[in-house]
Structures are given as C-alpha cells and as structure tokens.
Coordinates of C-alpha atoms and ligand atoms in Angstrom, one line a residue:
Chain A
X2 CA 0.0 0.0 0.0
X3 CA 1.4 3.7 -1.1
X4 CA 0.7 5.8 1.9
X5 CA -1.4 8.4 0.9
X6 CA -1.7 10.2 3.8
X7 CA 0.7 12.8 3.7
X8 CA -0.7 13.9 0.6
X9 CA -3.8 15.1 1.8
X10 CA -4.5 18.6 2.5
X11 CA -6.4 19.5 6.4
X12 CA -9.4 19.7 6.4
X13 CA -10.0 24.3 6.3
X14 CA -13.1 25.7 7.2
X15 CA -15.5 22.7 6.9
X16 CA -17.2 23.3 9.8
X17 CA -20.5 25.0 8.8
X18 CA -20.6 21.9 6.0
X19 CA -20.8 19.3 9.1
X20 CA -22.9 21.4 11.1
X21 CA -25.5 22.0 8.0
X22 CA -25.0 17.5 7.4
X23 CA -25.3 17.5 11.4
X24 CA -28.5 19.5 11.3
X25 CA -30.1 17.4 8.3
X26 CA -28.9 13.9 10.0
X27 CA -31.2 15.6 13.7
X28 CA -33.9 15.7 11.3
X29 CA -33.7 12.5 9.4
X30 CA -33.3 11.1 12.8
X31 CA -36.3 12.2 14.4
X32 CA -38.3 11.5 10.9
X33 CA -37.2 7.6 11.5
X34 CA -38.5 7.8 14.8
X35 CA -41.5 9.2 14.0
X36 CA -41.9 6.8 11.1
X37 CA -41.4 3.6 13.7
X38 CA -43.9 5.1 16.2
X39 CA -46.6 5.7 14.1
X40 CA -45.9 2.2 11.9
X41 CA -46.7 0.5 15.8
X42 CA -49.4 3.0 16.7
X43 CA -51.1 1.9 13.3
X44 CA -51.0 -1.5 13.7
X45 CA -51.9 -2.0 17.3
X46 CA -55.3 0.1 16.5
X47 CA -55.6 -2.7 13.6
X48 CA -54.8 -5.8 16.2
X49 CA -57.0 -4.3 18.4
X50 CA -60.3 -4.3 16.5
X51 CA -59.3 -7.7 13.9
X52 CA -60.3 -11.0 15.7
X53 CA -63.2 -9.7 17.4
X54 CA -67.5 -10.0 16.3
X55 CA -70.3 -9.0 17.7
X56 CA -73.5 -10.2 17.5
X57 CA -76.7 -7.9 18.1
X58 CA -80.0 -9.5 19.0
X59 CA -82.9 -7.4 18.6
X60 CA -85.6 -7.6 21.3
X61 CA -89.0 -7.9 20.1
X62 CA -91.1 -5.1 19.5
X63 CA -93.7 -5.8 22.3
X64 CA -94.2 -8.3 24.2
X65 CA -92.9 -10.6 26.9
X66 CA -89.4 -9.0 25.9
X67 CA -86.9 -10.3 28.4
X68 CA -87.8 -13.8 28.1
X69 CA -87.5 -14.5 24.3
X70 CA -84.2 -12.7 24.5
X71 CA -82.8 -14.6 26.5
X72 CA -83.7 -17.9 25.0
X73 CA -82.4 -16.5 21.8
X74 CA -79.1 -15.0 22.8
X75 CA -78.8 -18.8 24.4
X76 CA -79.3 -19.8 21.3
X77 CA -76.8 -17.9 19.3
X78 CA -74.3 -18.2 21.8
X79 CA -74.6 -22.1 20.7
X80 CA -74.1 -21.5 17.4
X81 CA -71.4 -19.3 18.0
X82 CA -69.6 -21.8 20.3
X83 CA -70.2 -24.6 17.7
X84 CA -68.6 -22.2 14.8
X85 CA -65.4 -23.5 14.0
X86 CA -62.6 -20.7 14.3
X87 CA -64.1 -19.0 17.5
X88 CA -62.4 -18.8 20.6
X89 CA -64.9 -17.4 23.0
X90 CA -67.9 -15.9 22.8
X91 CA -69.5 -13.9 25.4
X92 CA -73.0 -11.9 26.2
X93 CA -72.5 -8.4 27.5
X94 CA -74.4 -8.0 30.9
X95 CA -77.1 -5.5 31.4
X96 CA -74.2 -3.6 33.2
X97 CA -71.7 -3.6 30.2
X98 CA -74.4 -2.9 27.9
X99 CA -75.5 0.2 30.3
X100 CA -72.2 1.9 30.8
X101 CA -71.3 1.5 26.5
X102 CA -74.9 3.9 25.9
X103 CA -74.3 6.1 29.0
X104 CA -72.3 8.5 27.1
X105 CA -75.3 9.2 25.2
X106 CA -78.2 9.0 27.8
X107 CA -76.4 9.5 30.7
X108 CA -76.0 7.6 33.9
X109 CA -79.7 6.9 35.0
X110 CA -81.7 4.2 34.8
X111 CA -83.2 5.3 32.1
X112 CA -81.0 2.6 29.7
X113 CA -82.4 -0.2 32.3
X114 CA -85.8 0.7 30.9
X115 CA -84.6 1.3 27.0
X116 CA -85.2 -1.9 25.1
X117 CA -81.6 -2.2 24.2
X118 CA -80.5 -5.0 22.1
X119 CA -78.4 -8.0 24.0
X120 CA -74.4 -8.0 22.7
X121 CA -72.5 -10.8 22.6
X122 CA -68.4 -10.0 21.9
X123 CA -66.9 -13.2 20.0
X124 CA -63.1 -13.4 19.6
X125 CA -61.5 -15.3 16.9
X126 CA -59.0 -17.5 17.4
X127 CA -55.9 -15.3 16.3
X128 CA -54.5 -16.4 12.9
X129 CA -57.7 -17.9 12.0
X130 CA -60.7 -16.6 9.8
X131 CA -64.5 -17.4 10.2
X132 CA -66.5 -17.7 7.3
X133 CA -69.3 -14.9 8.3
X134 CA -71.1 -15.4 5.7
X135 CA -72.4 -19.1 6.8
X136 CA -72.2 -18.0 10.4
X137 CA -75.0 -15.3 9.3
X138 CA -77.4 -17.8 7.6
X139 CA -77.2 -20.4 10.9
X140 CA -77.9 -17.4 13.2
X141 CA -81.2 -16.7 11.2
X142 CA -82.0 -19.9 11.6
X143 CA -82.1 -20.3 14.9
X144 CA -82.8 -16.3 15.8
X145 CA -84.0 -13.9 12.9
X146 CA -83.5 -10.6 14.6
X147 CA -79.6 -11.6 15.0
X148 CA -77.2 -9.1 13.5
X149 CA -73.6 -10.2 12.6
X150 CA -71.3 -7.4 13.0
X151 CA -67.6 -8.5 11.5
X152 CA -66.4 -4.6 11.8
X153 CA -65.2 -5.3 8.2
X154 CA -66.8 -2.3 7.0
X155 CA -64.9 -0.2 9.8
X156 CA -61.6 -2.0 9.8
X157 CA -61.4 -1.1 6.1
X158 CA -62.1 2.5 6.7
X159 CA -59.3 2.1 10.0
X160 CA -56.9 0.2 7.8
X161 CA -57.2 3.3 5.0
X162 CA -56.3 6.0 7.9
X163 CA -53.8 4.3 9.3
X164 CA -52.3 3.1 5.7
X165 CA -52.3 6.6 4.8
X166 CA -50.5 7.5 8.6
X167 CA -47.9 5.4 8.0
X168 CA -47.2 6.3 4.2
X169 CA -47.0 9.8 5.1
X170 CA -44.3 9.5 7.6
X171 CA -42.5 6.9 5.2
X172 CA -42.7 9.7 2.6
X173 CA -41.7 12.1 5.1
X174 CA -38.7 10.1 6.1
X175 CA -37.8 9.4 2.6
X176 CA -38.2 13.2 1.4
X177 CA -35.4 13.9 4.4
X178 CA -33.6 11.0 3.6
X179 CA -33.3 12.8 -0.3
X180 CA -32.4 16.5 1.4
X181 CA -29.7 14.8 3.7
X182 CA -28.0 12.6 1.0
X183 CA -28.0 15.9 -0.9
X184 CA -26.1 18.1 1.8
X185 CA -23.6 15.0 2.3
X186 CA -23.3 15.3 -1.4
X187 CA -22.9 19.1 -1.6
X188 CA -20.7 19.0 1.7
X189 CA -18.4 16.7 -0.2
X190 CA -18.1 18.8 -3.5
X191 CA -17.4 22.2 -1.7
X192 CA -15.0 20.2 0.2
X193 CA -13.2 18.9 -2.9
X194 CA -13.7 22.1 -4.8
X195 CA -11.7 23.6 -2.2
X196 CA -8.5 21.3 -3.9
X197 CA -9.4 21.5 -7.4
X198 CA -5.9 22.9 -7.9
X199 CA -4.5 19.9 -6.2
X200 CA -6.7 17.1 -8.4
X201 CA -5.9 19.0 -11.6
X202 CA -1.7 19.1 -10.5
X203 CA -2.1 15.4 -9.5
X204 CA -3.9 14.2 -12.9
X205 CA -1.4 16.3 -14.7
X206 CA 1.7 14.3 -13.1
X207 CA -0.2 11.1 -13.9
X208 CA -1.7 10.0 -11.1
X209 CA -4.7 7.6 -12.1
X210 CA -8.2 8.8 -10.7
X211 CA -8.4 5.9 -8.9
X212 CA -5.2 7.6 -6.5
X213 CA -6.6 11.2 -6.6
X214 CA -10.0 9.5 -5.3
X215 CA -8.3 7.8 -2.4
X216 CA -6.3 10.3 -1.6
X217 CA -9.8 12.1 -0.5
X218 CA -12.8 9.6 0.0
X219 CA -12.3 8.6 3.2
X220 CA -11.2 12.0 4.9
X221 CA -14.7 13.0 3.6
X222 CA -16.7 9.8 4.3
X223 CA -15.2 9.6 7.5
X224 CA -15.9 13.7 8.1
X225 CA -19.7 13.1 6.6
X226 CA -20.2 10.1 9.2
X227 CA -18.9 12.0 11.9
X228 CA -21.0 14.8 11.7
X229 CA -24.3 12.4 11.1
X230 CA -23.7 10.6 13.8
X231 CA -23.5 14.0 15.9
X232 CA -27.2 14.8 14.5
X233 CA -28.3 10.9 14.7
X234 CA -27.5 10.9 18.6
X235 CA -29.1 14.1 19.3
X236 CA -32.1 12.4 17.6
X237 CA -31.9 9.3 19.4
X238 CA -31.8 10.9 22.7
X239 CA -34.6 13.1 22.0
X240 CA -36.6 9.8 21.7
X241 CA -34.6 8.3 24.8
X242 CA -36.3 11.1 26.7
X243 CA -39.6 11.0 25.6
X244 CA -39.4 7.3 26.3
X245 CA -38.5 8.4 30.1
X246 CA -40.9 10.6 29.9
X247 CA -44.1 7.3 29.2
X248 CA -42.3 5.6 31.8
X249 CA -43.0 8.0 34.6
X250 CA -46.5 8.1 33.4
X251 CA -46.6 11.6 31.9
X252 CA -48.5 11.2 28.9
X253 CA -47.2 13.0 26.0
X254 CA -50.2 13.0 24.4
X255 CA -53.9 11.4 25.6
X256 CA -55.3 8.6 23.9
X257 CA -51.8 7.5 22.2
X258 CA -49.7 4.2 22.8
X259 CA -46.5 5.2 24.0
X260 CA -44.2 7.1 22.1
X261 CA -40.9 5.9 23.1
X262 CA -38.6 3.4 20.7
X263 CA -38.1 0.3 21.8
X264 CA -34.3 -1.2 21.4
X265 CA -35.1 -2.9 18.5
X266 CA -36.3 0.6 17.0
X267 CA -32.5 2.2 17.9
X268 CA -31.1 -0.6 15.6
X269 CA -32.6 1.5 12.7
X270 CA -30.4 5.2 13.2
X271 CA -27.1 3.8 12.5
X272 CA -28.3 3.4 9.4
X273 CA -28.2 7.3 9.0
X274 CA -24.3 7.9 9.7
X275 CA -23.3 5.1 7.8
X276 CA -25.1 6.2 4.9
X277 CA -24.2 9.9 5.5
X278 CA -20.4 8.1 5.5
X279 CA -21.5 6.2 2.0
X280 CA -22.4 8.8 0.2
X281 CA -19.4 11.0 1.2
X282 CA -17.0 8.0 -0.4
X283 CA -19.1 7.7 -3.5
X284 CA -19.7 11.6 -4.1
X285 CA -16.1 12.2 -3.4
X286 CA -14.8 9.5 -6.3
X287 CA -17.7 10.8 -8.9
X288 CA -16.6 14.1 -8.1
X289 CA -12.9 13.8 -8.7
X290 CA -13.7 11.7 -11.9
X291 CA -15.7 14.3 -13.1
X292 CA -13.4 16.9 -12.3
X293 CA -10.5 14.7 -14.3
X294 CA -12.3 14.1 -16.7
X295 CA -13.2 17.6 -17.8
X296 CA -9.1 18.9 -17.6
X297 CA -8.2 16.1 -20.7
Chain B
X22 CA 10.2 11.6 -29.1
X23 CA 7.8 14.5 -29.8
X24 CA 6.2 15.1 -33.5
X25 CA 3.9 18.3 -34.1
X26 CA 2.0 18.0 -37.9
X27 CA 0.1 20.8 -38.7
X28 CA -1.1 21.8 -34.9
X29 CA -3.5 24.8 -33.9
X30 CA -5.0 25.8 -30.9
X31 CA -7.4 27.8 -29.9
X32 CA -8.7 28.9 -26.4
X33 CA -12.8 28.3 -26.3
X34 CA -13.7 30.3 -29.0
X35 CA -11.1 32.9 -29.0
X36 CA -8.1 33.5 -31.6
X37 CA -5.7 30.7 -32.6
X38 CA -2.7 30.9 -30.4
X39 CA -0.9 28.4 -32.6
X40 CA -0.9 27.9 -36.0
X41 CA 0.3 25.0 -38.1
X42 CA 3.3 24.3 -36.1
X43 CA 5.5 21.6 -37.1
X44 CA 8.6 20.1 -35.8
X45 CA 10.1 17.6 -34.3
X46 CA 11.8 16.7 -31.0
X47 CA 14.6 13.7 -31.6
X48 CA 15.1 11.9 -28.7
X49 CA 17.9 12.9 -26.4
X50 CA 17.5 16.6 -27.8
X51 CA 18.0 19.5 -26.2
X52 CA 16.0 22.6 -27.2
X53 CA 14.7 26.1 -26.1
X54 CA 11.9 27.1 -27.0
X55 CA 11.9 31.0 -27.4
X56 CA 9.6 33.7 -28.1
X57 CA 7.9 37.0 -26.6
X58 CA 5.2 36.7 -24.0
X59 CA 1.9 35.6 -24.9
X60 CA 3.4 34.1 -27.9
X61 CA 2.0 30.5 -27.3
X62 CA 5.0 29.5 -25.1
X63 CA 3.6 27.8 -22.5
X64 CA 0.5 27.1 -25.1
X65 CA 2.5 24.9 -26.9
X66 CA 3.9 22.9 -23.7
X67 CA 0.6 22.0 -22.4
X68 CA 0.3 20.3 -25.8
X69 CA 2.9 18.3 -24.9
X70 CA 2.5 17.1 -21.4
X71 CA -1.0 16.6 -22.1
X72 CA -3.0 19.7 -20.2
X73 CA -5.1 20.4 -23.2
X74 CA -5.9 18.6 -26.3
X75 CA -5.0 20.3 -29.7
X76 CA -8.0 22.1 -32.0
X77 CA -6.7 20.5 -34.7
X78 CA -3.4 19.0 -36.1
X79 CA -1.5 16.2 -35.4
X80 CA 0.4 15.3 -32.4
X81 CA 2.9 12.2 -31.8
X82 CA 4.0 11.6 -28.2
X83 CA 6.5 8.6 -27.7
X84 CA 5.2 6.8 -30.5
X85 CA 1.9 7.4 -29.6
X86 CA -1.0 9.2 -31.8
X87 CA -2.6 10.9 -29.8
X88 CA -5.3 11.4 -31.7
X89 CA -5.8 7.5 -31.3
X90 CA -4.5 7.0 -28.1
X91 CA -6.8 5.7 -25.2
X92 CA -7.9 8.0 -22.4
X93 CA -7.0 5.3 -20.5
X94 CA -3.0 5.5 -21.5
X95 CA -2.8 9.3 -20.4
X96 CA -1.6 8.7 -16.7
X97 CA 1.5 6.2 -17.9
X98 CA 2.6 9.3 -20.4
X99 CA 1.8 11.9 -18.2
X100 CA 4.3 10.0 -16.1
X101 CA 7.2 10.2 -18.2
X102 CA 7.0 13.6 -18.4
X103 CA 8.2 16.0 -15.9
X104 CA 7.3 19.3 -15.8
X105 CA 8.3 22.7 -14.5
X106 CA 5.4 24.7 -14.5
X107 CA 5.6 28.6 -14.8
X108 CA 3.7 29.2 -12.1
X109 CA 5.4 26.4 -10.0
X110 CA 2.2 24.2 -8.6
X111 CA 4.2 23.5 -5.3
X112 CA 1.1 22.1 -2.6
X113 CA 1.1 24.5 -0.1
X114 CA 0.4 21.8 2.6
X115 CA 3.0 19.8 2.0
X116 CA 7.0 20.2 2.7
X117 CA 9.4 20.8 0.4
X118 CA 10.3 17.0 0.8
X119 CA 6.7 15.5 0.4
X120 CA 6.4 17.8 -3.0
X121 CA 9.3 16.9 -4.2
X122 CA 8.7 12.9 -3.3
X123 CA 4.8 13.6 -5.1
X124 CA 6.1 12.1 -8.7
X125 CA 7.7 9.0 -6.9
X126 CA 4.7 8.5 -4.9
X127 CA 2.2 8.6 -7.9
X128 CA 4.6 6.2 -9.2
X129 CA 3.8 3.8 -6.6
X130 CA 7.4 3.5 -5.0
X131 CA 7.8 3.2 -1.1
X132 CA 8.9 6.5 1.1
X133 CA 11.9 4.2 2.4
X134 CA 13.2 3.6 -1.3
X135 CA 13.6 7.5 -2.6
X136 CA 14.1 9.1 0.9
X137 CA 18.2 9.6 -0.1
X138 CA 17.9 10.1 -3.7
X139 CA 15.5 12.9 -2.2
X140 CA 17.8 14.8 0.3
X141 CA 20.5 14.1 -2.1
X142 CA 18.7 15.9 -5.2
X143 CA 17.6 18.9 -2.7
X144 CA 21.0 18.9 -1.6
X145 CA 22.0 20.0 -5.2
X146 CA 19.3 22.4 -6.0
X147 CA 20.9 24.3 -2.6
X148 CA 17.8 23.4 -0.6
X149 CA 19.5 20.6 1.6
X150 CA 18.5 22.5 4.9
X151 CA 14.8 23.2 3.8
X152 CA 13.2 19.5 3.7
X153 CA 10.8 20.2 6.3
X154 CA 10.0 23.9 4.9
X155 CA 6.5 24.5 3.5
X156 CA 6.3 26.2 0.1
X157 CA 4.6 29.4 1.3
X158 CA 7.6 30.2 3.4
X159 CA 9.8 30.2 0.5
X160 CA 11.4 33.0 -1.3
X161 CA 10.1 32.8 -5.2
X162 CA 13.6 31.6 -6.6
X163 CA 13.3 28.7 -3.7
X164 CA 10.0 27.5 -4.4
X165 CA 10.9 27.3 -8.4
X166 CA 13.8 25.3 -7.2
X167 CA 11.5 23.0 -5.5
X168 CA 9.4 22.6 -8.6
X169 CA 12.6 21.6 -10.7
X170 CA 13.8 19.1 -8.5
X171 CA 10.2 17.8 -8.5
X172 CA 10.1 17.4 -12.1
X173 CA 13.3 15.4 -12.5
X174 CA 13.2 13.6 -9.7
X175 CA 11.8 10.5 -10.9
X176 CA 13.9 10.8 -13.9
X177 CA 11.5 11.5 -16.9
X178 CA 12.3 10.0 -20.0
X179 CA 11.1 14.0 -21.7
X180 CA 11.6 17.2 -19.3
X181 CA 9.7 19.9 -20.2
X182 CA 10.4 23.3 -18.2
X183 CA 8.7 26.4 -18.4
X184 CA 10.7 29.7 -17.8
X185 CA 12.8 27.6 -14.9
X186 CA 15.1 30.5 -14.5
X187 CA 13.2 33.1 -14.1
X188 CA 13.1 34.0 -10.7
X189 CA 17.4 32.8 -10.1
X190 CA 20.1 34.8 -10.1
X191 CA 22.7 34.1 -12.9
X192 CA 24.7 31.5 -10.8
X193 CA 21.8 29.3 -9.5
X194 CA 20.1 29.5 -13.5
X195 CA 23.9 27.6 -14.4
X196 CA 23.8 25.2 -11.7
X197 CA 20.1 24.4 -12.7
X198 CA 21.2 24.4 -16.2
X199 CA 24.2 22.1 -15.2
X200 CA 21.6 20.3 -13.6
X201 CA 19.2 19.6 -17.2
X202 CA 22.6 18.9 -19.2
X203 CA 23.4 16.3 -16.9
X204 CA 20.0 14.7 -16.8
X205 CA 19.8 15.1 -20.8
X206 CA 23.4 13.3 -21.2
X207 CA 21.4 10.3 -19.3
X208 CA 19.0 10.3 -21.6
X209 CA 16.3 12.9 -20.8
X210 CA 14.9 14.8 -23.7
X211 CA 15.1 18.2 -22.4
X212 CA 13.1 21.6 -23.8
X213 CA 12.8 24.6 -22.3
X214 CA 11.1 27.7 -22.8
X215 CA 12.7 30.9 -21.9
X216 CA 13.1 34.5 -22.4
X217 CA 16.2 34.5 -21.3
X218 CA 18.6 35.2 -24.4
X219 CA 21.8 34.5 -22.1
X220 CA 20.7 31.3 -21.1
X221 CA 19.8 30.4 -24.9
X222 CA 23.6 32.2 -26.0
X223 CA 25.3 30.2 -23.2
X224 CA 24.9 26.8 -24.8
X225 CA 24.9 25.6 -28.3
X226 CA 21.8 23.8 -27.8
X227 CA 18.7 23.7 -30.2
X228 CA 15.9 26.9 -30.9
X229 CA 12.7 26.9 -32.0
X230 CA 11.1 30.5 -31.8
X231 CA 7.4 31.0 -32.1
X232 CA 6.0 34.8 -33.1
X233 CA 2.8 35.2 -33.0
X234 CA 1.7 31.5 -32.9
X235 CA 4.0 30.4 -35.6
X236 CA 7.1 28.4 -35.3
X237 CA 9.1 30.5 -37.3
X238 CA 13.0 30.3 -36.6
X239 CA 14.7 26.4 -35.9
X240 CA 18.4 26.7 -35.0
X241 CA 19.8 23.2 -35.4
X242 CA 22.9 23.7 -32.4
X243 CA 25.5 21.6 -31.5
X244 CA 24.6 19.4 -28.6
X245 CA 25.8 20.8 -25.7
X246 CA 28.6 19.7 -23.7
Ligands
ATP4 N1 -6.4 29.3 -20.6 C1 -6.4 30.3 -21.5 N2 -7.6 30.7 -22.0 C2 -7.6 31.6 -23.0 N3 -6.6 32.2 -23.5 C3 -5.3 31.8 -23.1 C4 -5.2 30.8 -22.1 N4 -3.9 30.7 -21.8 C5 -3.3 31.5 -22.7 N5 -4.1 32.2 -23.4 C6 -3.8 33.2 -24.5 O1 -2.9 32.5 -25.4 C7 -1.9 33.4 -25.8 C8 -0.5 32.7 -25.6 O2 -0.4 32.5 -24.2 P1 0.8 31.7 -23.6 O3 0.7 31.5 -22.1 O4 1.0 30.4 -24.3 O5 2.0 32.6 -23.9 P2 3.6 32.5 -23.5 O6 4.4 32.5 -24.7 O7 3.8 31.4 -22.5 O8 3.8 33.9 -22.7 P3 4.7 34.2 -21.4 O9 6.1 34.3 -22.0 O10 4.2 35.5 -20.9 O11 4.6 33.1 -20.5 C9 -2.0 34.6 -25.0 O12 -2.6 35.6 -25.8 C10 -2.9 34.3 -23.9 O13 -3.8 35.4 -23.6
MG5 MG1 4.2 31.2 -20.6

C-alpha cells in the first residue's frame, strides 16, 4: 500500500458543512423515529379491533321481551360456540351494555328501561378466519332478529387511515432522507472544490483517478459520518427522553400508545451515519472523476 | 520523441494561439523554445505534457498518436513527463520533501526507497537545509527550485520546463542548467522555454522561436557539452 496520507490537505473551514450535514442527519433522525412510532401505533389500533365479532339481537317489538331474549341470545351463543374458528364468545351483561350507551343518555336508569338490544363480543382464534357469511345464515335460523357485526366495513375505513398515517411518515422520512444525501453530497463537493488545484496538479503528473480519489474519499466519508452521527444521537436521545418521559406516566399525548422506541427501533439510526459516511465516499470518487475528466 | 504535424489551438472560442506548427523533437534533444510573452510558449507545452488537447493537427507523443491514443494511456505518459510549470504548482500543505517525493509517490514507490535520492537531489538544488519547509515560506527563486527538483526527480524519460530561470540569479540559473545537461546526457529529452537570451547564448543547444503563434526560426545547435 502507497501511503497516501501525507498527501492530503487538512481539512479548512468545513465546519459550517458538518454542522449543515449535522443539522439534516437531527432531522432524518427524528423522521425515523417518528416513522417507527406511528408504523406501531397503526398497527396495534388494527390488532386491536381484527379477531373480534359481535352479534346484536334485537328484542322484540312488544311483548314478553326479556324472556324471548334470552332464550335466543342462548341460542346464538350455541351456534357461535359450535362455529369453527371461534375462541370465545360472550353476552355483554345489562351492566356492560349500560355503561357503553351512558355517554349518550347518561348515567340513570333510564338505559335499564330502554329496550336495548343483547351484545355478545366473539373473539377469533388469532390467525384464523370465520367464514361470516355461513355464520349469518345459521344465526337466522335459529334467531331472525340476529345481527352479525364482523367490523369489516370499519376495519377497512381504519386500515385506510392508518395506511395513509404510515405512508406519510414513510414519505416524510424518505423526502429527508433525499435533502440529507444531498447536503452529504454538496458537503463533499465544496470540500473537494476547495483542492481542485490539487486534483488538476495530481492528474497532470499522472496520477490515475483511482489515487486522486483515495487520496480524499475517506477523509470526507469519515468527516460526513462524523457529523451524522452527531445529528443521529441528538435524535436518538430526544426519543430516549420521551421514552422516560411514558415511563414516569406523563403522557405525552392522551389517547396514544407510548411514544418511546423500543431497542429494537435504535437498531434502525445507525443506518443514518453510515449512509451519511457512504455517500461521502461515493460523491467524493464521482466528483474527482468528473473533475478529471473535464481537464483532458 | 515529440512530433507536431500541422497543430492549432485555440482557447474556447477565442483566436488561434498556434498555427500549423511543425517540428520535431529527436530523442535525447536539447531545445529552447523562445519567443515574446503571450506568444504561445507555455501554449505549446501544455500540448505536450498533455494539459489540453490540440483544436486540430496532429500530435505524436512517444510513439503514440494521440489522436488514437486511449484516455486510459494518459496517466503512464503523463508519467514520463516531468514538468516545471511557470507558475510552479508546489502544494502549499506539504514540505518541500513530500512535493518533491509527489512524482515517486504517484509512481507507486515506497517513502523508504527515494528518501536519499530525495535529500541528495535537494542537496543539489541548494535546498539541503529546507526539507521540512513548506512552500509558502519560501522565497520565489526557492519554491521554483522546489518545482525543478520535483520534475526530475523520478527521472523522466522527456523534461519539459517552463521559464525555470526566471526567478534565479545568474549563478543558481547555471547550476540548474548544469543540472538539465546532466540529466539530458542520461538520456532525458530536455526543452525549455525561456526569455532569457543569455541562457539560450550560453549553450549551443537547439531553438525553436514562435511569433505570434507560428514556429518561425529552428536553430539546429551543437549538442551541448
Ligand atoms: N487558458 C487560456 N484561456 C484563454 N486564452 C489563453 C489561455 N492561456 C493562454 N491564453 C492566451 O494565449 C496566448 C498565448 O499564451 P501563452 O501563455 O501560451 O504565452 P507565453 O508565450 O507562454 O507567454 P509568457 O512568456 O508571458 O509566459 C496569450 O494571448 C494568452 O492570452
Ligand atoms: Mg508562458
């Protein structure tokens, strides 16, 4: 190995190029993070809701209510418990029911009096799928005013929002992921621009590109993965904190999952510094064959 | 060695700077090239060690038309060329030692192989006690120095020197002229360009004159002792 070393020139006045690579690595950093919270928020709504039917049985219009509803909701739960591909399959008490409508009428008795429909909550064994379609002709066999509610209709509208959730901050990530790659790439160029006179003396004496190129790449991948790395650990921290932050019970925000990254999640940033660093090598060798290139 | 048909160059779009120059170098020659400033000097150098290609013409460079030649052949005859630039080229960052080592470097050979040959050849340029120096804190007469032992250091089969005695007082300009006729009794083609008539007068070496682009005047000397 020729040691290139003392060939190369310090590194002048580069330091608002790491801080600007710095500042886009913080960003692409917290845009990862964001992307990784919002892919698990998205699909623990969707795990939450799949693997679950309800069945509504509609009391009679008039009549000895109580007693036919009963009998039939005894019925249904039968055929639910016989239906292949169901776990469980439970009826809401008058309790349950209550407490689900008092948001709308409020805690009196009034819902005891209501002539609310009996619930029963299925769950499906997970992994498995129940053909709802036959399980809604048996129920009106053996109770007509049964209603099969599979939450497909809803779970479709869910799955579209939270598709759409997690796109966004997949495009988001990968729109940053284009600006950083850019100021890696336009870090690199200035940097080299700055010894243009030094490429053009060195192809001149009849050095091969390939020499001028080493004589540079790594200073500037090395000085591109630095300064990521700077921005990715600012990011990582940031999301270290609001991870403390769950664990002390503050909520961040009401009605979200927690928004800290689990380890797993961390495994993802280095990903940012080493591409930072990859781009740096491979901008610096384009650059100084383009710059050879164009002397003759 | 060196075989101009018919060459011209032009800048971009500007004025031909050379026009239909033709001539040849033998090998083991030794020849000035002479001519007022902005002649095409230094025009017709670059032509040589390959800084710019020709705008038309024909140029033959160790048996090799260039006109043919691969890209990809350049750096290997870029390498047997050394070359004293007029305006030096000494990396600022580096010590006089490291510059001067650059051509032996690019060449692929190890620091522990040249390191004498190096101190030795500063030694003789009258820069023995500078090795360590960088360029910017040398006088303009030093630095040129630096960029003539950097050009024959890694003994060039062609040596092409522009204006290397233009910043010397008489006595260094012979010992650096010593310094070529030694190298070019080796085998080193040697031509330099100069203004300096004394320097041309002082040996009985080869002219070619260019006025205004045109090589117009070829004095066929004796070789030089
Ligand atoms: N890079 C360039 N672009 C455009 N014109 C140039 C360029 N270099 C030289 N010229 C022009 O070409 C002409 C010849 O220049 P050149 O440098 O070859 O002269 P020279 O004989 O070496 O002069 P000097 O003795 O002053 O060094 C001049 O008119 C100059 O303006
Ligand atoms: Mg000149």
């Amino acid at each position: 190995m020729i040691d290139n070393h003392p060939i190369m020139p310090p590194a002048e006045g580069t330091k608002p190029l790491d801080l600007m690579i710095a500042v886009m690595a913080l960003l692409a950093g917290l845009a990862l993070g964001a992307s990784l919270i919002a892919d698990r928020v998205a699909t623990n709504w969707q795990s939450g809701l799949s693997g679950k039917l309800t069945v509504q049985i509609l009391p009679p219009a008039q009549g000895t209510a109580d007693d036919g509803l009963k009998l039939e909701t005894e019925a249904a739960l039968k055929v639910l418990r016989a239906t292949p591909g169901i776990a469980r399959a439970r009826a809401l008490s008058m309790r349950e029911q209550a407490s689900l409508v008092s948001p709308w009428l409020g805690q009196d008795d009034i819902a005891a009096e209501l002539p609310l429909p009996q619930l029963i909550d299925a769950d499906v064994v997970p992994g498995k799928s129940v053909d709802t379609a036959e399980l809604k002709r048996r129920l009106k066999a053996v109770v007509p005013d049964a209603l099969l509610d599979d939450h497909a209709g809803w779970m479709e509208r869910l799955r579209d929002v939270t598709g759409g959730v997690i796109w966004s901050a997949y495009g988001i990530l990968l729109l940053i992921a284009v600006a950083t790659a850019a100021a890696v790439s336009f870090a690199t160029k200035a940097r080299l621009d700055a010894h243009r006179d030094m490429v053009e003396l060195l192809h001149l004496m009849g050095a091969q590109s390939a020499f001028i190129a080493r004589i540079f790449e790594w200073q500037y991948a090395r000085a591109a993965a630095l300064a990521a790395a700077a921005g990715t650990l600012a990011a990582a921290l940031f999301f270290i904190a609001i991870g403390g932050m769950d664990s002390v019970g503050i909520e961040a925000v009401p009605f979200l999952p927690p928004l800290g990254l689990s380890p797993v999640d961390f495994m993802f940033f280095p990903a940012i510094p080493l591409s930072a660093g990859l781009i740096g090598l491979v901008t610096a060798r384009l650059s100084v064959w383009s710059a050879v290139s164009k002397i003759y | 060695m060196v075989r101009f048909e018919n060459v011209g160059m032009r800048y971009g779009s500007g004025p031909e700077v050379l026009r239909d120059v033709n001539f040849v170098l033998e090998p083991g020659s030794f020849t000035f090239l002479t001519g007022l400033s902005g002649a095409g000097k230094t025009t017709l150098l670059k032509l040589i060690y390959l800084a710019e290609p020709p705008s038309r013409g024909l140029i033959t460079l160790f048996e090799y038309d260039l006109a043919v030649a691969k890209r990809s052949d350049f750096p290997a005859l870029r390498r047997r060329i050394g070359v004293v630039f007029q305006d030096f080229r000494l990396l600022d960052h580096l010590s006089v030692f490291d510059n001067v080592a650059l051509p032996l470097k690019i060449a692929g050979s190890r620091t522990a192989d040249f390191t004498e040959d190096v101190r030795e050849l500063l030694g003789w340029v009258g820069l023995g006690d500078r090795l360590q120096a960088k360029p910017p804190t040398l006088s303009g007469g030093e630095q040129q120095r630096v960029a003539i032992a950097r050009a024959v250091v890694a003994r060039p089969d062609l040596l092409i020197a522009d204006e290397p005695t233009g910043n010397v007082d008489p006595e260094i300009g012979t010992r650096i002229l010593r310094l070529f006729n030694e190298l070019n009794r080796f085998g080193t083609t040697v031509l330099i360009a100069t203004h300096d008539r004394a320097l041309v007068e002082s040996t009985e070496a080869d002219e070619m004159r260019l006025v205004e682009g045109r090589l117009v005047q070829l004095r066929k000397g004796r070789r030089p002792a």
